Amino acid sequence: MKQKLLFIFNPRSGKGQIRGKLLDIIDVFVKGGYEVIVHPTQGPMDACNMVQEMASEVDLIVCSGGDGTLDEVVTGLRKSHAATPIGYIPAGSTNDFANSLEIPRDMVEAARGILEGKLYSFDIGDFNHDTFVYVAAFGLFTDVSYQTSQNLKNILGHLAYVMEGAKRIFDVRTYHMKVEANDNTYEGDYLYGMITNTNSVGGFKNLTGTDVELNDGLFEVTLIKQPRNARELNEIIASLLNAIDNTDMIDAFKTDRLRIEADEEIAWTLDGEFGGNHREVVIKNKKQAMDILINS
């Protein structure tokens, strides 16, 4: 009896590039011995719902789209409580997580890599009652990815995020919050923060350092304070670009759990999608909680 593969793809991700590759991808899976169930996403949370419904009935789940599509698949799989492995064919504008795993950009090659690959167990994050794959963030520019239209993303790619964010560079606000982690307390006015499990954020590599492991049970936490002058702003930029923590303007550390309490509700983004408004959040690392097939 053939094994079953659920293939979920976002037809609009990355300029709709999968349309010219779809038959070749399915052919790879069929030649690999799978009976393929194909499902193009119909809207927000459709991938999550489909995976939650079908996870226990298939042997492998493969998704193609941006990091948001992958986030939905992982969320749906966790809700299903199934242990079905996943595969990922990146097709978004940025593809941070795929870059961290060195998944090929060529979609057909990525499909072959899934069948030829080995299981890799990676960490995921609990965010209150939600799930994220590689980044939870707040503050400056974090709403750019979900407020930037899909058409603009498709036309301009990563430049779309930069353009949208640049509109607000002179209208920056900060958030006063207390962060508890590793028996330490960090408190201050932060304009941006991210809790990550990736080598690439927003298409830029090594923003969180060069010693990142996706399966070590630890997040990299980066909290950026409000600069008071041009010198402090330059310190922040240099520290991020050089991946060296040599400024007091950034609180950076590793942890498997943290609690954040703010003076007001703050909008969060989870893997580039809107994650709700929260005054208090508890974030936990679920070590090696998800299995993905990669050929690297």
C-alpha positions as a LaTeX table, in Angstrom:
\begin{tabular}{lrrr}
\hline
Residue & $x$ (\AA) & $y$ (\AA) & $z$ (\AA) \\
\hline
Met1 & 0.00 & 0.00 & 0.00 \\
Lys2 & 1.38 & 3.39 & $-1.00$ \\
Gln3 & 2.21 & 5.95 & 1.61 \\
Lys4 & 0.16 & 9.15 & 1.57 \\
Leu5 & 1.60 & 12.65 & 1.24 \\
Leu6 & $-0.39$ & 15.82 & 1.89 \\
Phe7 & 0.98 & 18.65 & $-0.24$ \\
Ile8 & $-0.24$ & 22.10 & 0.80 \\
Phe9 & 0.83 & 25.16 & $-1.17$ \\
Asn10 & 0.09 & 28.87 & $-1.18$ \\
Pro11 & $-0.59$ & 29.73 & $-4.85$ \\
Arg12 & 0.20 & 33.42 & $-4.29$ \\
Ser13 & 3.52 & 33.20 & $-2.49$ \\
Gly14 & 6.63 & 34.46 & $-4.25$ \\
Lys15 & 4.96 & 35.81 & $-7.40$ \\
Gly16 & 3.03 & 32.57 & $-7.76$ \\
Gln17 & 6.20 & 30.81 & $-8.95$ \\
Ile18 & 4.88 & 27.38 & $-8.00$ \\
Arg19 & 2.41 & 27.47 & $-10.90$ \\
Gly20 & 5.18 & 26.62 & $-13.35$ \\
Lys21 & 6.66 & 23.95 & $-11.08$ \\
Leu22 & 3.60 & 22.26 & $-9.63$ \\
Leu23 & 3.43 & 19.27 & $-12.00$ \\
Asp24 & 7.16 & 18.63 & $-11.69$ \\
Ile25 & 6.95 & 18.70 & $-7.90$ \\
Ile26 & 4.01 & 16.29 & $-7.81$ \\
Asp27 & 5.83 & 14.02 & $-10.26$ \\
Val28 & 8.83 & 13.88 & $-7.91$ \\
Phe29 & 6.59 & 12.78 & $-5.04$ \\
Val30 & 4.72 & 10.19 & $-7.13$ \\
Lys31 & 7.97 & 8.71 & $-8.43$ \\
Gly32 & 9.08 & 8.60 & $-4.80$ \\
Gly33 & 6.24 & 6.17 & $-4.06$ \\
Tyr34 & 3.65 & 8.50 & $-2.57$ \\
Glu35 & $-0.03$ & 8.92 & $-3.21$ \\
Val36 & $-0.27$ & 12.71 & $-3.26$ \\
Ile37 & $-3.17$ & 14.76 & $-1.89$ \\
Val38 & $-2.87$ & 18.31 & $-3.22$ \\
His39 & $-4.42$ & 21.30 & $-1.47$ \\
Pro40 & $-3.96$ & 24.95 & $-2.52$ \\
Thr41 & $-4.64$ & 27.26 & 0.43 \\
Gln42 & $-7.89$ & 29.20 & 0.27 \\
Gly43 & $-7.18$ & 31.92 & 2.82 \\
Pro44 & $-5.79$ & 32.62 & 6.29 \\
Met45 & $-5.58$ & 29.58 & 8.61 \\
Asp46 & $-6.69$ & 27.20 & 5.84 \\
Ala47 & $-3.35$ & 25.39 & 5.94 \\
Cys48 & $-3.59$ & 25.07 & 9.72 \\
Asn49 & $-7.10$ & 23.67 & 9.57 \\
Met50 & $-6.25$ & 21.24 & 6.74 \\
Val51 & $-3.25$ & 19.86 & 8.59 \\
Gln52 & $-5.19$ & 19.52 & 11.84 \\
Glu53 & $-7.84$ & 17.53 & 9.97 \\
Met54 & $-5.53$ & 15.31 & 7.89 \\
Ala55 & $-2.30$ & 14.89 & 9.87 \\
Ser56 & $-3.17$ & 11.50 & 11.37 \\
Glu57 & $-4.25$ & 10.14 & 7.97 \\
Val58 & $-1.02$ & 10.78 & 6.03 \\
Asp59 & 2.61 & 9.73 & 6.33 \\
Leu60 & 4.22 & 13.02 & 5.29 \\
Ile61 & 3.11 & 16.66 & 5.05 \\
Val62 & 4.87 & 18.97 & 2.62 \\
Cys63 & 4.11 & 22.66 & 2.36 \\
Ser64 & 5.18 & 25.31 & $-0.11$ \\
Gly65 & 4.86 & 29.02 & 0.52 \\
Gly66 & 6.40 & 31.63 & 2.76 \\
Asp67 & 7.30 & 31.36 & 6.42 \\
Gly68 & 3.67 & 32.17 & 7.29 \\
Thr69 & 2.50 & 29.05 & 5.47 \\
Leu70 & 5.05 & 26.96 & 7.32 \\
Asp71 & 3.90 & 28.52 & 10.60 \\
Glu72 & 0.31 & 27.45 & 9.89 \\
Val73 & 1.36 & 23.89 & 9.07 \\
Val74 & 3.41 & 23.57 & 12.26 \\
Thr75 & 0.57 & 25.06 & 14.31 \\
Gly76 & $-1.95$ & 22.67 & 12.78 \\
Leu77 & 0.33 & 19.72 & 13.38 \\
Arg78 & 0.76 & 20.61 & 17.04 \\
Lys79 & $-3.00$ & 20.96 & 17.45 \\
Ser80 & $-3.52$ & 17.53 & 15.88 \\
His81 & $-1.06$ & 15.91 & 18.34 \\
Ala82 & 0.21 & 13.78 & 15.43 \\
Ala83 & 3.91 & 13.00 & 14.95 \\
Thr84 & 3.83 & 13.28 & 11.17 \\
Pro85 & 7.10 & 14.64 & 9.70 \\
Ile86 & 7.06 & 17.67 & 7.44 \\
Gly87 & 8.90 & 18.90 & 4.37 \\
Tyr88 & 9.24 & 22.50 & 3.21 \\
Ile89 & 9.54 & 23.96 & $-0.29$ \\
Pro90 & 10.17 & 27.71 & 0.17 \\
Ala91 & 8.33 & 30.07 & $-2.15$ \\
Gly92 & 7.97 & 33.30 & $-0.17$ \\
Ser93 & 9.62 & 36.69 & $-0.40$ \\
Thr94 & 12.18 & 36.18 & 2.38 \\
Asn95 & 12.22 & 32.52 & 3.54 \\
Asp96 & 14.26 & 33.04 & 6.70 \\
Phe97 & 13.73 & 29.57 & 8.12 \\
Ala98 & 14.54 & 27.81 & 4.84 \\
Asn99 & 17.76 & 29.82 & 4.61 \\
Ser100 & 18.72 & 28.72 & 8.11 \\
Leu101 & 18.24 & 25.06 & 7.10 \\
Glu102 & 19.97 & 25.59 & 3.74 \\
Ile103 & 16.96 & 24.33 & 1.82 \\
Pro104 & 17.49 & 24.91 & $-1.94$ \\
Arg105 & 15.71 & 27.82 & $-3.60$ \\
Asp106 & 14.97 & 25.67 & $-6.64$ \\
Met107 & 11.56 & 24.22 & $-5.87$ \\
Val108 & 11.96 & 20.91 & $-7.70$ \\
Glu109 & 15.38 & 20.40 & $-6.13$ \\
Ala110 & 13.85 & 21.13 & $-2.72$ \\
Ala111 & 11.19 & 18.47 & $-3.39$ \\
Arg112 & 13.87 & 15.91 & $-4.25$ \\
Gly113 & 15.76 & 16.90 & $-1.12$ \\
Ile114 & 12.73 & 16.02 & 1.00 \\
Leu115 & 12.62 & 12.47 & $-0.37$ \\
Glu116 & 16.40 & 12.03 & $-0.17$ \\
Gly117 & 16.78 & 13.77 & 3.18 \\
Lys118 & 16.95 & 12.69 & 6.78 \\
Leu119 & 14.83 & 13.75 & 9.72 \\
Tyr120 & 16.05 & 16.80 & 11.59 \\
Ser121 & 14.38 & 17.69 & 14.88 \\
Phe122 & 14.16 & 21.44 & 15.50 \\
Asp123 & 12.90 & 23.67 & 18.29 \\
Ile124 & 9.65 & 25.58 & 18.12 \\
Gly125 & 8.15 & 28.19 & 20.40 \\
Asp126 & 5.09 & 28.39 & 22.62 \\
Phe127 & 3.75 & 31.94 & 22.75 \\
Asn128 & 0.98 & 32.07 & 25.36 \\
His129 & $-1.53$ & 29.76 & 23.66 \\
Asp130 & $-0.04$ & 30.07 & 20.17 \\
Thr131 & 2.91 & 28.55 & 18.31 \\
Phe132 & 5.74 & 30.04 & 16.27 \\
Val133 & 8.52 & 28.44 & 14.26 \\
Tyr134 & 11.42 & 30.87 & 14.30 \\
Val135 & 10.59 & 34.42 & 15.42 \\
Ala136 & 8.26 & 36.31 & 17.75 \\
Ala137 & 8.79 & 40.07 & 17.61 \\
Phe138 & 7.34 & 43.41 & 18.64 \\
Gly139 & 7.98 & 47.06 & 17.92 \\
Leu140 & 9.63 & 48.89 & 15.05 \\
Phe141 & 8.66 & 47.46 & 11.63 \\
Thr142 & 7.22 & 44.22 & 13.01 \\
Asp143 & 3.85 & 44.92 & 11.45 \\
Val144 & 5.41 & 45.52 & 8.04 \\
Ser145 & 5.14 & 41.96 & 6.77 \\
Tyr146 & 1.44 & 41.55 & 7.51 \\
Gln147 & 0.49 & 45.11 & 6.51 \\
Thr148 & 2.44 & 44.96 & 3.22 \\
Ser149 & 0.12 & 43.69 & 0.49 \\
Gln150 & 0.78 & 40.30 & $-1.12$ \\
Asn151 & 0.91 & 41.95 & $-4.54$ \\
Leu152 & 3.62 & 44.34 & $-3.37$ \\
Lys153 & 5.56 & 41.47 & $-1.82$ \\
Asn154 & 5.35 & 39.55 & $-5.09$ \\
Ile155 & 6.48 & 42.48 & $-7.22$ \\
Leu156 & 9.30 & 43.81 & $-5.09$ \\
Gly157 & 10.27 & 40.91 & $-2.85$ \\
His158 & 12.33 & 41.84 & 0.21 \\
Leu159 & 12.53 & 45.46 & $-0.97$ \\
Ala160 & 8.81 & 45.77 & $-0.20$ \\
Tyr161 & 9.49 & 45.32 & 3.52 \\
Val162 & 12.24 & 47.91 & 3.48 \\
Met163 & 10.09 & 50.45 & 1.61 \\
Glu164 & 7.12 & 49.98 & 3.91 \\
Gly165 & 9.29 & 50.27 & 7.02 \\
Ala166 & 11.15 & 53.32 & 5.76 \\
Lys167 & 7.91 & 55.30 & 5.71 \\
Arg168 & 7.88 & 55.22 & 9.50 \\
Ile169 & 11.52 & 55.62 & 10.41 \\
Phe170 & 10.86 & 59.07 & 11.87 \\
Asp171 & 7.76 & 58.00 & 13.77 \\
Val172 & 9.26 & 55.55 & 16.24 \\
Arg173 & 7.63 & 54.69 & 19.55 \\
Thr174 & 8.96 & 52.68 & 22.46 \\
Tyr175 & 7.40 & 50.28 & 24.94 \\
His176 & 8.23 & 50.11 & 28.62 \\
Met177 & 8.45 & 46.51 & 29.73 \\
Lys178 & 9.95 & 44.11 & 32.23 \\
Val179 & 11.51 & 40.91 & 30.94 \\
Glu180 & 12.29 & 37.98 & 33.23 \\
Ala181 & 14.64 & 35.22 & 32.06 \\
Asn182 & 17.42 & 33.07 & 33.52 \\
Asp183 & 16.73 & 34.48 & 37.01 \\
Asn184 & 17.49 & 37.97 & 35.68 \\
Thr185 & 15.22 & 40.95 & 35.11 \\
Tyr186 & 15.64 & 43.40 & 32.25 \\
Glu187 & 13.57 & 46.58 & 32.34 \\
Gly188 & 13.53 & 49.56 & 30.04 \\
Asp189 & 12.03 & 51.36 & 27.07 \\
Tyr190 & 12.45 & 49.19 & 24.00 \\
Leu191 & 11.69 & 50.12 & 20.41 \\
Tyr192 & 12.13 & 46.58 & 19.09 \\
Gly193 & 12.47 & 43.06 & 20.39 \\
Met194 & 12.73 & 39.60 & 18.89 \\
Ile195 & 12.84 & 36.08 & 20.25 \\
Thr196 & 14.35 & 33.93 & 17.55 \\
Asn197 & 15.50 & 30.49 & 16.49 \\
Thr198 & 17.08 & 31.26 & 13.13 \\
Asn199 & 20.25 & 32.43 & 11.42 \\
Ser200 & 18.32 & 34.84 & 9.21 \\
Val201 & 15.82 & 37.55 & 10.15 \\
Gly202 & 14.10 & 39.62 & 7.48 \\
Gly203 & 16.54 & 38.28 & 4.91 \\
Phe204 & 19.57 & 39.47 & 6.88 \\
Lys205 & 21.90 & 36.78 & 8.22 \\
Asn206 & 23.57 & 36.58 & 11.64 \\
Leu207 & 21.61 & 39.43 & 13.25 \\
Thr208 & 21.32 & 37.26 & 16.36 \\
Gly209 & 24.94 & 36.11 & 16.33 \\
Thr210 & 26.96 & 33.39 & 14.66 \\
Asp211 & 26.52 & 30.58 & 17.22 \\
Val212 & 22.84 & 29.86 & 16.59 \\
Glu213 & 21.63 & 26.25 & 16.75 \\
Leu214 & 18.07 & 25.42 & 15.77 \\
Asn215 & 17.88 & 22.35 & 18.02 \\
Asp216 & 19.62 & 23.36 & 21.26 \\
Gly217 & 16.50 & 24.21 & 23.25 \\
Leu218 & 17.44 & 27.88 & 23.47 \\
Phe219 & 16.12 & 31.09 & 21.93 \\
Glu220 & 18.24 & 34.09 & 21.04 \\
Val221 & 16.64 & 37.20 & 22.58 \\
Thr222 & 17.41 & 40.68 & 21.24 \\
Leu223 & 15.91 & 43.78 & 22.90 \\
Ile224 & 16.83 & 47.16 & 21.43 \\
Lys225 & 16.57 & 50.28 & 23.56 \\
Gln226 & 15.58 & 53.76 & 22.43 \\
Pro227 & 18.69 & 55.60 & 21.17 \\
Arg228 & 19.07 & 59.13 & 22.53 \\
Asn229 & 21.42 & 60.40 & 19.86 \\
Ala230 & 23.11 & 59.53 & 16.56 \\
Arg231 & 26.06 & 57.87 & 18.30 \\
Glu232 & 23.85 & 55.39 & 20.12 \\
Leu233 & 21.91 & 54.69 & 16.92 \\
Asn234 & 25.17 & 53.93 & 15.12 \\
Glu235 & 26.18 & 51.63 & 17.98 \\
Ile236 & 22.97 & 49.65 & 17.54 \\
Ile237 & 23.32 & 49.38 & 13.77 \\
Ala238 & 26.98 & 48.35 & 13.96 \\
Ser239 & 26.27 & 45.74 & 16.63 \\
Leu240 & 23.48 & 44.15 & 14.58 \\
Leu241 & 25.32 & 44.20 & 11.26 \\
Asn242 & 28.55 & 42.83 & 12.75 \\
Ala243 & 26.75 & 40.31 & 14.99 \\
Ile244 & 28.80 & 41.51 & 17.96 \\
Asp245 & 27.16 & 42.53 & 21.26 \\
Asn246 & 29.33 & 45.51 & 22.18 \\
Thr247 & 26.75 & 48.11 & 23.13 \\
Asp248 & 24.62 & 48.84 & 26.19 \\
Met249 & 21.78 & 49.77 & 23.83 \\
Ile250 & 20.94 & 46.12 & 23.23 \\
Asp251 & 20.00 & 43.50 & 25.82 \\
Ala252 & 20.91 & 40.14 & 24.24 \\
Phe253 & 20.89 & 36.68 & 25.80 \\
Lys254 & 19.89 & 33.05 & 25.31 \\
Thr255 & 17.11 & 31.37 & 27.24 \\
Asp256 & 14.59 & 28.55 & 27.07 \\
Arg257 & 11.84 & 30.56 & 28.74 \\
Leu258 & 10.96 & 34.20 & 29.33 \\
Arg259 & 8.11 & 36.27 & 30.64 \\
Ile260 & 7.39 & 39.77 & 29.35 \\
Glu261 & 5.12 & 42.31 & 31.04 \\
Ala262 & 4.46 & 45.65 & 29.36 \\
Asp263 & 2.67 & 48.79 & 30.52 \\
Glu264 & 0.22 & 48.45 & 27.63 \\
Glu265 & $-0.97$ & 45.98 & 25.02 \\
Ile266 & 1.61 & 45.53 & 22.28 \\
Ala267 & 1.14 & 44.11 & 18.79 \\
Trp268 & 3.28 & 41.02 & 18.15 \\
Thr269 & 4.21 & 39.25 & 14.95 \\
Leu270 & 4.78 & 35.49 & 14.82 \\
Asp271 & 6.76 & 34.28 & 11.80 \\
Gly272 & 5.80 & 37.42 & 9.90 \\
Glu273 & 2.07 & 37.18 & 10.61 \\
Phe274 & $-0.02$ & 39.12 & 13.12 \\
Gly275 & 0.15 & 37.42 & 16.51 \\
Gly276 & $-2.33$ & 39.55 & 18.43 \\
Asn277 & $-2.09$ & 42.36 & 20.98 \\
His278 & $-0.73$ & 41.35 & 24.38 \\
Arg279 & 0.27 & 43.02 & 27.62 \\
Glu280 & 1.78 & 39.86 & 29.11 \\
Val281 & 3.39 & 36.99 & 27.25 \\
Val282 & 5.12 & 33.80 & 28.30 \\
Ile283 & 7.40 & 32.26 & 25.70 \\
Lys284 & 8.78 & 28.73 & 26.04 \\
Asn285 & 11.17 & 26.78 & 23.88 \\
Lys286 & 9.93 & 23.29 & 22.97 \\
Lys287 & 13.20 & 21.53 & 22.27 \\
Gln288 & 13.31 & 19.39 & 19.12 \\
Ala289 & 9.51 & 19.25 & 19.06 \\
Met290 & 9.12 & 19.12 & 15.27 \\
Asp291 & 10.66 & 16.80 & 12.63 \\
Ile292 & 11.52 & 18.04 & 9.14 \\
Leu293 & 13.10 & 16.17 & 6.23 \\
Ile294 & 16.14 & 18.01 & 4.88 \\
Asn295 & 18.97 & 16.94 & 2.62 \\
Ser296 & 21.94 & 18.75 & 4.13 \\
\hline
\end{tabular}
